[in-house]
Short mmCIF file of C-alpha atoms and ligand atoms in Angstrom, two decimals:
data_model
loop_
_atom_site.label_atom_id
_atom_site.label_comp_id
_atom_site.label_asym_id
_atom_site.label_seq_id
_atom_site.Cartn_x
_atom_site.Cartn_y
_atom_site.Cartn_z
CA MET A 1 -0.32 -0.38 -0.03
CA ASN A 2 1.38 2.93 -1.30
CA HIS A 3 -1.51 4.75 0.88
CA SER A 4 -1.28 5.49 4.70
CA ILE A 5 -4.26 3.96 6.58
CA PRO A 6 -5.33 5.39 10.11
CA TYR A 7 -6.33 3.46 12.62
CA GLY A 8 -10.23 5.67 12.60
CA ARG A 9 -11.31 8.18 10.55
CA GLN A 10 -14.46 9.99 9.11
CA HIS A 11 -17.45 8.83 5.78
CA ILE A 12 -18.20 11.91 4.67
CA THR A 13 -20.88 11.41 1.47
CA ASP A 14 -22.88 13.52 -1.06
CA ASP A 15 -25.69 12.69 1.12
CA ASP A 16 -23.75 14.14 4.33
CA ILE A 17 -22.71 16.62 2.70
CA ILE A 18 -26.44 18.19 0.63
CA ALA A 19 -27.48 18.87 4.10
CA VAL A 20 -24.90 20.76 5.52
CA THR A 21 -25.55 22.76 2.79
CA GLU A 22 -29.01 23.07 2.99
CA VAL A 23 -28.38 24.33 6.70
CA LEU A 24 -25.89 26.76 5.30
CA ARG A 25 -28.55 28.63 3.40
CA GLY A 26 -30.62 28.67 5.82
CA PRO A 27 -31.71 31.23 8.08
CA PHE A 28 -30.37 29.21 10.98
CA LEU A 29 -25.90 28.27 11.86
CA THR A 30 -27.36 27.72 15.55
CA GLN A 31 -29.75 27.81 17.89
CA GLY A 32 -32.05 26.23 15.14
CA PRO A 33 -34.53 23.92 14.76
CA HIS A 34 -31.66 21.16 14.10
CA ILE A 35 -30.44 20.77 17.27
CA ALA A 36 -33.72 19.66 18.48
CA ALA A 37 -34.96 17.17 15.00
CA PHE A 38 -31.08 16.08 15.68
CA GLU A 39 -31.62 15.41 19.80
CA THR A 40 -35.16 13.91 20.18
CA ALA A 41 -33.35 11.42 16.65
CA PHE A 42 -30.60 10.07 18.73
CA ALA A 43 -32.63 9.61 21.24
CA ASN A 44 -35.24 7.24 20.32
CA TYR A 45 -32.05 5.15 18.01
CA ILE A 46 -30.68 4.46 21.52
CA GLY A 47 -33.80 3.99 22.98
CA ALA A 48 -33.26 6.77 25.47
CA GLN A 49 -36.27 9.45 27.31
CA TYR A 50 -33.96 13.00 26.79
CA ALA A 51 -30.21 13.37 24.39
CA VAL A 52 -29.72 17.64 24.75
CA ALA A 53 -26.59 17.83 21.77
CA VAL A 54 -23.56 20.03 22.78
CA ALA A 55 -20.05 21.58 21.35
CA ASN A 56 -18.06 18.13 22.05
CA GLY A 57 -17.77 14.74 24.27
CA THR A 58 -15.37 17.03 27.02
CA ALA A 59 -17.78 19.82 27.02
CA ALA A 60 -20.95 16.41 27.98
CA LEU A 61 -18.92 15.66 29.99
CA HIS A 62 -18.34 18.22 32.33
CA LEU A 63 -21.82 18.93 31.99
CA CYS A 64 -22.87 16.04 33.53
CA CYS A 65 -20.16 16.33 36.43
CA MET A 66 -21.70 20.50 36.80
CA ALA A 67 -25.66 17.74 36.53
CA LEU A 68 -24.67 15.51 39.22
CA GLY A 69 -23.31 18.07 41.98
CA VAL A 70 -19.62 17.66 41.59
CA THR A 71 -18.04 19.69 43.70
CA GLN A 72 -15.25 20.94 45.71
CA GLY A 73 -13.41 17.94 47.11
CA THR A 74 -16.38 15.73 45.06
CA ARG A 75 -15.10 12.30 44.88
CA VAL A 76 -15.69 9.66 42.08
CA ILE A 77 -14.40 7.02 40.17
CA THR A 78 -13.46 6.41 36.89
CA THR A 79 -11.29 3.62 34.90
CA PRO A 80 -7.23 4.05 33.56
CA ILE A 81 -7.72 2.66 30.75
CA THR A 82 -10.09 5.91 29.35
CA PHE A 83 -9.94 9.28 27.45
CA SER A 84 -8.38 11.63 29.79
CA ALA A 85 -11.54 13.04 29.50
CA SER A 86 -13.40 11.07 31.47
CA ALA A 87 -11.42 11.64 34.84
CA ASN A 88 -10.36 15.84 33.71
CA CYS A 89 -14.57 16.19 33.91
CA ILE A 90 -14.36 15.66 37.46
CA ARG A 91 -11.05 18.04 38.38
CA TYR A 92 -13.03 20.65 36.33
CA CYS A 93 -15.91 21.02 39.05
CA GLY A 94 -13.45 20.74 41.27
CA GLY A 95 -13.67 16.96 42.37
CA GLU A 96 -11.73 14.03 43.66
CA VAL A 97 -10.64 11.79 41.42
CA PHE A 98 -10.06 7.68 42.84
CA PHE A 99 -9.44 5.63 40.15
CA ALA A 100 -10.16 1.46 39.86
CA ASP A 101 -8.21 -0.82 37.48
CA VAL A 102 -9.68 -2.29 35.36
CA ASP A 103 -10.51 -6.62 34.92
CA PRO A 104 -7.93 -7.09 32.27
CA ALA A 105 -10.77 -10.43 30.55
CA THR A 106 -12.70 -7.05 29.05
CA ALA A 107 -10.56 -3.94 30.17
CA LEU A 108 -13.38 -2.42 31.25
CA LEU A 109 -13.76 -1.21 35.29
CA ASP A 110 -13.07 -3.88 37.13
CA ILE A 111 -16.52 -4.01 39.76
CA ASN A 112 -14.36 -5.98 42.72
CA ALA A 113 -11.58 -3.47 42.21
CA VAL A 114 -14.95 -0.33 42.90
CA ARG A 115 -16.77 -2.55 45.31
CA LEU A 116 -12.94 -3.30 47.06
CA LEU A 117 -12.32 0.90 46.93
CA LEU A 118 -16.18 1.72 48.04
CA GLU A 119 -16.18 -0.57 51.06
CA GLN A 120 -12.26 0.44 52.35
CA HIS A 121 -14.27 3.88 52.88
CA PRO A 122 -17.16 4.72 54.66
CA LYS A 123 -20.40 5.31 53.22
CA GLY A 124 -21.57 8.36 52.14
CA TYR A 125 -17.15 8.74 51.09
CA PHE A 126 -17.18 8.92 47.53
CA SER A 127 -20.49 10.07 45.49
CA GLY A 128 -20.35 8.53 41.41
CA ILE A 129 -19.19 6.47 39.12
CA ILE A 130 -17.80 7.82 35.68
CA PRO A 131 -17.30 3.95 33.90
CA VAL A 132 -16.24 4.20 30.17
CA ASP A 133 -17.52 1.31 27.74
CA PHE A 134 -14.40 1.26 26.31
CA ALA A 135 -13.47 0.58 22.50
CA GLY A 136 -16.65 -0.28 22.47
CA TYR A 137 -17.58 -3.16 25.29
CA PRO A 138 -20.02 -2.47 26.99
CA VAL A 139 -20.31 -2.32 30.76
CA ASP A 140 -22.42 -4.61 32.18
CA MET A 141 -24.23 -1.04 33.79
CA ALA A 142 -26.71 -2.85 35.16
CA ALA A 143 -24.43 -4.64 37.92
CA PHE A 144 -23.02 -1.47 38.65
CA ARG A 145 -26.17 -0.60 39.66
CA GLN A 146 -27.35 -2.62 41.68
CA LEU A 147 -23.55 -1.71 43.62
CA ALA A 148 -24.40 2.09 43.01
CA ASP A 149 -27.95 1.47 44.74
CA GLU A 150 -25.95 -0.12 47.27
CA TYR A 151 -23.55 3.06 48.39
CA GLY A 152 -26.08 6.02 47.04
CA LEU A 153 -23.96 7.39 44.50
CA TRP A 154 -24.63 8.32 40.52
CA LEU A 155 -23.98 6.69 37.24
CA LEU A 156 -21.99 7.99 34.41
CA GLU A 157 -21.79 6.23 31.07
CA ASP A 158 -18.89 7.33 28.35
CA SER A 159 -20.21 5.89 26.16
CA CYS A 160 -18.20 7.29 23.62
CA HIS A 161 -17.14 4.30 22.23
CA SER A 162 -20.49 2.62 22.33
CA PRO A 163 -23.45 3.65 20.41
CA GLY A 164 -25.26 0.95 19.45
CA GLY A 165 -23.29 -1.28 21.63
CA SER A 166 -25.56 -3.42 23.69
CA PHE A 167 -25.68 -6.28 26.72
CA ILE A 168 -27.83 -8.61 28.27
CA PRO A 169 -27.32 -8.69 32.02
CA SER A 170 -25.71 -11.14 33.46
CA ASP A 171 -29.16 -12.37 35.78
CA ASP A 172 -31.14 -13.06 32.82
CA ALA A 173 -29.27 -13.98 29.69
CA GLN A 174 -31.80 -16.11 28.42
CA SER A 175 -34.12 -13.56 27.86
CA PRO A 176 -33.45 -11.32 25.19
CA ALA A 177 -36.25 -8.93 25.39
CA SER A 178 -33.53 -7.73 29.09
CA GLU A 179 -30.88 -6.45 26.48
CA HIS A 180 -30.51 -2.45 27.55
CA ARG A 181 -28.48 -0.39 25.06
CA CYS A 182 -25.56 1.19 25.79
CA GLY A 183 -26.80 4.79 27.33
CA ASP A 184 -30.72 4.56 26.92
CA GLY A 185 -31.46 5.60 30.69
CA SER A 186 -32.27 2.52 32.36
CA LEU A 187 -28.99 1.98 34.19
CA ALA A 188 -26.69 5.12 34.01
CA ASP A 189 -27.87 8.51 35.53
CA LEU A 190 -26.94 9.67 32.11
CA ALA A 191 -24.40 8.88 29.26
CA ILE A 192 -22.66 10.85 27.47
CA PHE A 193 -21.16 10.37 23.26
CA SER A 194 -18.44 11.91 21.07
CA PHE A 195 -19.31 13.21 17.68
CA HIS A 196 -15.06 13.51 17.01
CA PRO A 197 -14.53 11.93 12.69
CA VAL A 198 -12.69 9.31 14.76
CA LYS A 199 -15.92 7.75 16.26
CA HIS A 200 -18.96 6.56 15.02
CA ILE A 201 -20.59 9.57 14.13
CA ALA A 202 -18.42 12.42 12.72
CA ALA A 203 -20.16 16.50 13.95
CA GLY A 204 -17.05 17.09 13.47
CA GLU A 205 -16.84 18.40 16.48
CA GLY A 206 -19.45 16.82 19.00
CA GLY A 207 -21.16 15.66 21.71
CA MET A 208 -24.00 14.72 23.48
CA ILE A 209 -25.77 13.80 27.10
CA THR A 210 -28.80 11.33 27.61
CA THR A 211 -30.70 10.83 29.74
CA ASN A 212 -34.88 9.44 31.35
CA ASN A 213 -34.88 11.80 33.94
CA GLU A 214 -35.79 14.76 33.60
CA ALA A 215 -35.49 16.80 36.50
CA LEU A 216 -30.90 16.34 34.67
CA TYR A 217 -32.02 16.77 31.20
CA LYS A 218 -33.51 20.28 31.58
CA HIS A 219 -30.76 21.30 33.88
CA LEU A 220 -28.18 20.25 30.87
CA LEU A 221 -30.71 22.48 28.73
CA ARG A 222 -30.21 25.91 30.88
CA LEU A 223 -26.10 24.87 32.13
CA ARG A 224 -25.96 24.51 28.55
CA THR A 225 -26.81 27.87 27.51
CA HIS A 226 -25.26 29.97 29.75
CA GLY A 227 -27.68 29.01 33.07
CA ILE A 228 -30.03 31.08 31.11
CA THR A 229 -33.64 30.40 30.83
CA GLY A 230 -36.49 32.06 29.12
CA ARG A 231 -38.95 29.60 29.79
CA PRO A 232 -41.67 31.00 32.10
CA ASP A 233 -42.22 27.22 34.19
CA ASP A 234 -38.86 27.77 35.24
CA LEU A 235 -38.55 31.90 35.97
CA THR A 236 -38.32 33.23 39.90
CA GLU A 237 -39.17 37.04 39.36
CA PHE A 238 -42.74 35.98 37.52
CA GLN A 239 -45.48 33.75 37.87
CA PRO A 240 -46.78 31.60 34.90
CA GLY A 241 -48.94 34.30 32.33
CA ASP A 242 -47.63 37.55 34.72
CA PRO A 243 -48.72 40.38 32.36
CA GLU A 244 -46.01 42.89 33.18
CA ARG A 245 -43.27 40.31 32.60
CA GLY A 246 -42.20 41.99 28.70
CA GLY A 247 -41.19 39.55 25.59
CA TRP A 248 -37.13 39.42 26.69
CA TYR A 249 -37.34 38.19 30.22
CA MET A 250 -34.50 35.55 30.59
CA GLU A 251 -32.97 35.22 33.42
CA LEU A 252 -29.65 34.16 34.63
CA GLN A 253 -29.59 31.80 37.53
CA GLU A 254 -26.99 30.02 37.14
CA LEU A 255 -23.16 29.97 36.13
CA GLY A 256 -23.46 28.23 33.19
CA TYR A 257 -21.37 27.85 29.34
CA ASN A 258 -21.70 28.18 25.67
CA TYR A 259 -21.73 24.75 25.14
CA ARG A 260 -24.24 24.68 22.33
CA LEU A 261 -23.81 22.81 18.73
CA THR A 262 -24.24 24.41 15.72
CA ASP A 263 -27.78 23.31 12.83
CA PHE A 264 -25.10 22.26 10.53
CA GLN A 265 -22.82 20.29 12.95
CA ALA A 266 -26.47 18.54 14.33
CA ALA A 267 -27.16 18.08 10.36
CA LEU A 268 -23.99 16.63 9.27
CA GLY A 269 -24.96 14.08 12.41
CA MET A 270 -28.48 13.33 11.34
CA SER A 271 -27.51 12.83 7.85
CA GLN A 272 -24.31 10.13 9.82
CA LEU A 273 -26.68 9.43 12.22
CA SER A 274 -29.50 6.96 9.37
CA ARG A 275 -26.34 5.59 8.26
CA VAL A 276 -25.23 4.63 11.60
CA ASP A 277 -26.73 0.46 11.60
CA SER A 278 -24.58 -0.53 8.43
CA MET A 279 -21.72 1.23 9.70
CA LEU A 280 -21.82 -0.36 13.13
CA ASP A 281 -22.35 -3.28 11.24
CA ARG A 282 -19.91 -2.99 8.85
CA ARG A 283 -17.65 -2.43 12.78
CA ARG A 284 -18.42 -6.06 13.38
CA ALA A 285 -17.52 -7.39 10.17
CA ILE A 286 -14.57 -5.97 10.76
CA ALA A 287 -13.79 -7.27 13.87
CA ARG A 288 -14.64 -10.64 12.76
CA ARG A 289 -11.94 -11.11 10.40
CA TYR A 290 -9.92 -10.37 12.86
CA ASP A 291 -10.67 -12.23 15.54
CA GLU A 292 -10.44 -15.29 12.86
CA ALA A 293 -7.42 -13.78 11.72
CA PHE A 294 -5.57 -14.35 14.98
CA ARG A 295 -7.23 -17.03 16.83
CA GLY A 296 -4.45 -19.17 17.64
CA THR A 297 -1.67 -16.69 16.97
CA SER A 298 -0.08 -15.01 19.82
CA VAL A 299 -1.46 -12.34 18.93
CA THR A 300 -4.25 -10.92 22.18
CA THR A 301 -7.75 -10.34 21.02
CA ILE A 302 -10.27 -9.61 23.52
CA VAL A 303 -13.83 -11.46 22.28
CA PRO A 304 -16.96 -11.10 23.84
CA PRO A 305 -18.98 -13.20 24.51
CA ALA A 306 -22.48 -13.72 23.15
CA SER A 307 -24.46 -11.23 25.64
CA VAL A 308 -22.56 -8.17 24.63
CA GLY A 309 -22.84 -6.46 21.56
CA HIS A 310 -19.65 -5.09 21.21
CA ALA A 311 -19.94 -1.47 18.84
CA TYR A 312 -16.09 -1.81 17.82
CA HIS A 313 -14.36 2.13 18.00
CA LEU A 314 -11.32 0.06 17.69
CA TYR A 315 -10.08 -3.47 17.67
CA VAL A 316 -7.28 -3.30 20.29
CA ILE A 317 -4.65 -6.34 20.19
CA GLN A 318 -1.78 -6.91 22.26
CA VAL A 319 1.91 -8.21 22.17
CA ASP A 320 4.66 -9.02 23.16
CA ASP A 321 7.12 -6.38 21.97
CA ARG A 322 4.55 -3.25 21.29
CA LYS A 323 6.33 -1.09 20.49
CA GLY A 324 8.42 -2.94 17.51
CA LEU A 325 4.32 -3.86 15.96
CA TYR A 326 4.04 -0.31 16.06
CA ASP A 327 7.09 0.93 14.96
CA PHE A 328 7.18 -1.71 12.08
CA LEU A 329 3.08 -0.97 11.35
CA ARG A 330 4.41 2.77 10.83
CA THR A 331 7.24 1.61 7.88
CA CYS A 332 4.05 -0.81 6.16
CA HIS A 333 2.11 2.83 7.18
CA ILE A 334 -0.47 0.99 9.03
CA MET A 335 -1.20 3.97 11.19
CA ALA A 336 -1.96 1.86 14.73
CA GLN A 337 -2.12 3.74 17.45
CA VAL A 338 -1.99 2.91 22.06
CA HIS A 339 -5.77 3.54 23.06
CA TYR A 340 -4.40 4.68 26.06
CA ILE A 341 -1.88 5.60 28.74
CA PRO A 342 -3.48 4.66 32.25
CA VAL A 343 -4.65 7.99 32.76
CA HIS A 344 -3.23 7.63 36.42
CA LEU A 345 0.16 8.31 35.30
CA MET A 346 -0.34 11.43 33.21
CA PRO A 347 1.31 14.31 34.69
CA TYR A 348 -1.38 16.15 35.72
CA TYR A 349 -2.26 13.13 37.79
CA ARG A 350 0.82 12.43 39.71
CA GLN A 351 0.76 15.18 41.22
CA PHE A 352 -2.67 14.40 43.58
CA GLY A 353 0.00 10.77 44.42
CA TRP A 354 -1.12 8.23 41.72
CA LYS A 355 1.83 6.69 40.37
CA PRO A 356 3.14 3.67 38.38
CA GLY A 357 2.38 0.20 40.19
CA ASP A 358 -1.04 1.39 41.70
CA PHE A 359 -3.61 -0.58 39.07
CA PRO A 360 -1.57 -3.76 38.02
CA ASN A 361 -3.89 -4.65 35.51
CA SER A 362 -4.14 -1.02 33.06
CA GLU A 363 0.05 -0.58 33.31
CA ARG A 364 -0.13 -4.78 31.89
CA TYR A 365 -2.53 -3.52 29.61
CA TYR A 366 -1.13 -1.14 28.37
CA ALA A 367 2.67 -2.11 27.85
CA ARG A 368 0.51 -4.51 25.30
CA CYS A 369 -2.63 -2.30 24.05
CA LEU A 370 -2.50 -1.50 20.10
CA SER A 371 -5.13 -0.20 18.41
CA LEU A 372 -5.28 -1.86 14.86
CA PRO A 373 -7.67 0.41 11.88
CA MET A 374 -10.75 0.17 12.41
CA PHE A 375 -13.87 2.30 10.61
CA PRO A 376 -16.32 1.54 8.00
CA THR A 377 -14.05 2.10 4.75
CA LEU A 378 -12.05 0.56 5.68
CA THR A 379 -11.64 -2.06 1.81
CA ASP A 380 -11.03 -6.39 2.50
CA ASP A 381 -7.58 -5.75 0.95
CA GLU A 382 -6.74 -3.27 3.28
CA GLN A 383 -7.60 -5.14 6.14
CA GLN A 384 -5.63 -7.55 4.29
CA TYR A 385 -2.97 -6.09 4.33
CA VAL A 386 -2.38 -5.08 7.81
CA ILE A 387 -3.22 -8.50 9.15
CA ASP A 388 -0.77 -9.99 6.35
CA ASN A 389 1.97 -7.19 8.32
CA VAL A 390 1.02 -7.62 12.26
CA LEU A 391 1.11 -11.68 11.15
CA ALA A 392 5.08 -11.42 9.68
CA PHE A 393 5.66 -9.26 12.20
CA VAL A 394 4.65 -11.57 15.56
CA LYS A 395 6.28 -14.52 13.80
CA SER A 396 10.00 -13.84 12.67
C1 LIG B 1 -13.56 10.91 22.70
C2 LIG B 1 -13.56 11.05 23.88
C3 LIG B 1 -14.34 12.01 24.73
C4 LIG B 1 -14.42 13.78 24.14
O1 LIG B 1 -14.73 13.72 23.61
P1 LIG B 1 -14.23 15.07 22.55
O2 LIG B 1 -16.07 15.15 21.64
O3 LIG B 1 -13.53 14.63 21.50
O4 LIG B 1 -14.75 16.09 23.52
C5 LIG B 1 -14.03 11.41 26.60
N1 LIG B 1 -14.23 10.81 26.46
C6 LIG B 1 -13.56 9.15 25.23
C7 LIG B 1 -13.57 8.15 26.06
C8 LIG B 1 -13.09 9.56 24.25
O5 LIG B 1 -13.23 8.73 23.26
#
């Protein structure tokens, strides 16, 4: 191959371009009707009651932490194997980040490690948990819900990797009716998604929050736009229908942000959403082919059980000589990537006392992981080229 193959890439069609240019020619670049249309369509796709579109996934995490009441000293647990934004959102609000190790079988936050951490402190010490559907493998949110309820904690699911992902809780794996979609609002209090171009739906930048909680939903709408509301029912200085209230009147009720999505981004997201199922099918087909190719070799893969509908944002392999393979693939123009450097080892988090050795499973995983190209327009020839070169390296 003389072109380079990235690990992830957006797919923009002529229909996407038409959808965006129609908005550009229309009256609303932002704060128009495409936002609510995209929110409704996305909520329907995920199976949640409410959705709030925001500027990006990080803004979604920040607003969720605000809405959940994270403030100075609030203690929240998350995983080291994630993009740092999953932890940073706690810091934006002045909260304290606690990590717990991952399960080596899934690379997801290990519920037993979380339980142990909770047991080591008095009830009320922690406020919430942010599990991450890392790589697209859905966290068993039913088990986390049970644990969270035992300790009175909220759950914020970072579903950036898993739109369309699903799982059947292990208690009732016999009844497919109980299948849960990531972020469907039935288990986690809030879930967030990103529309960065490497994610399933590309909007340039963009994010979404889903929930079934009406109070959180209304609060998030206000926080997204400075903390300002003009809704007659929500005003504090006037009763609804008060003739003294001018049409211009609105209230800044708390300190929020401008974290809005634009209408042309919403139109792009909406257009992409119409293809999201076929794009997910293609991701899964690519994963099956990698699974087959590496079975019985020294390349370790995580193959989920049938009860798990993996969404494959990433396809991660684990090998002994990860740096050697990374460098070799670069010489073949295959831009494999590492997800992730454990967040607790980042210089910013080391200042809080986290250090190498704190989370052995996460660190062992990090030492061996490499994400291979995984995106819907990856061709069969390109994938075969990737497989051939990985196998050539590990067998040499
Ligand atoms: C991409 C990502 C984010 C942040 O989303 P942005 O839209 O890039 O701000 C947060 N968490 C995870 C796990 C992500 O992959």
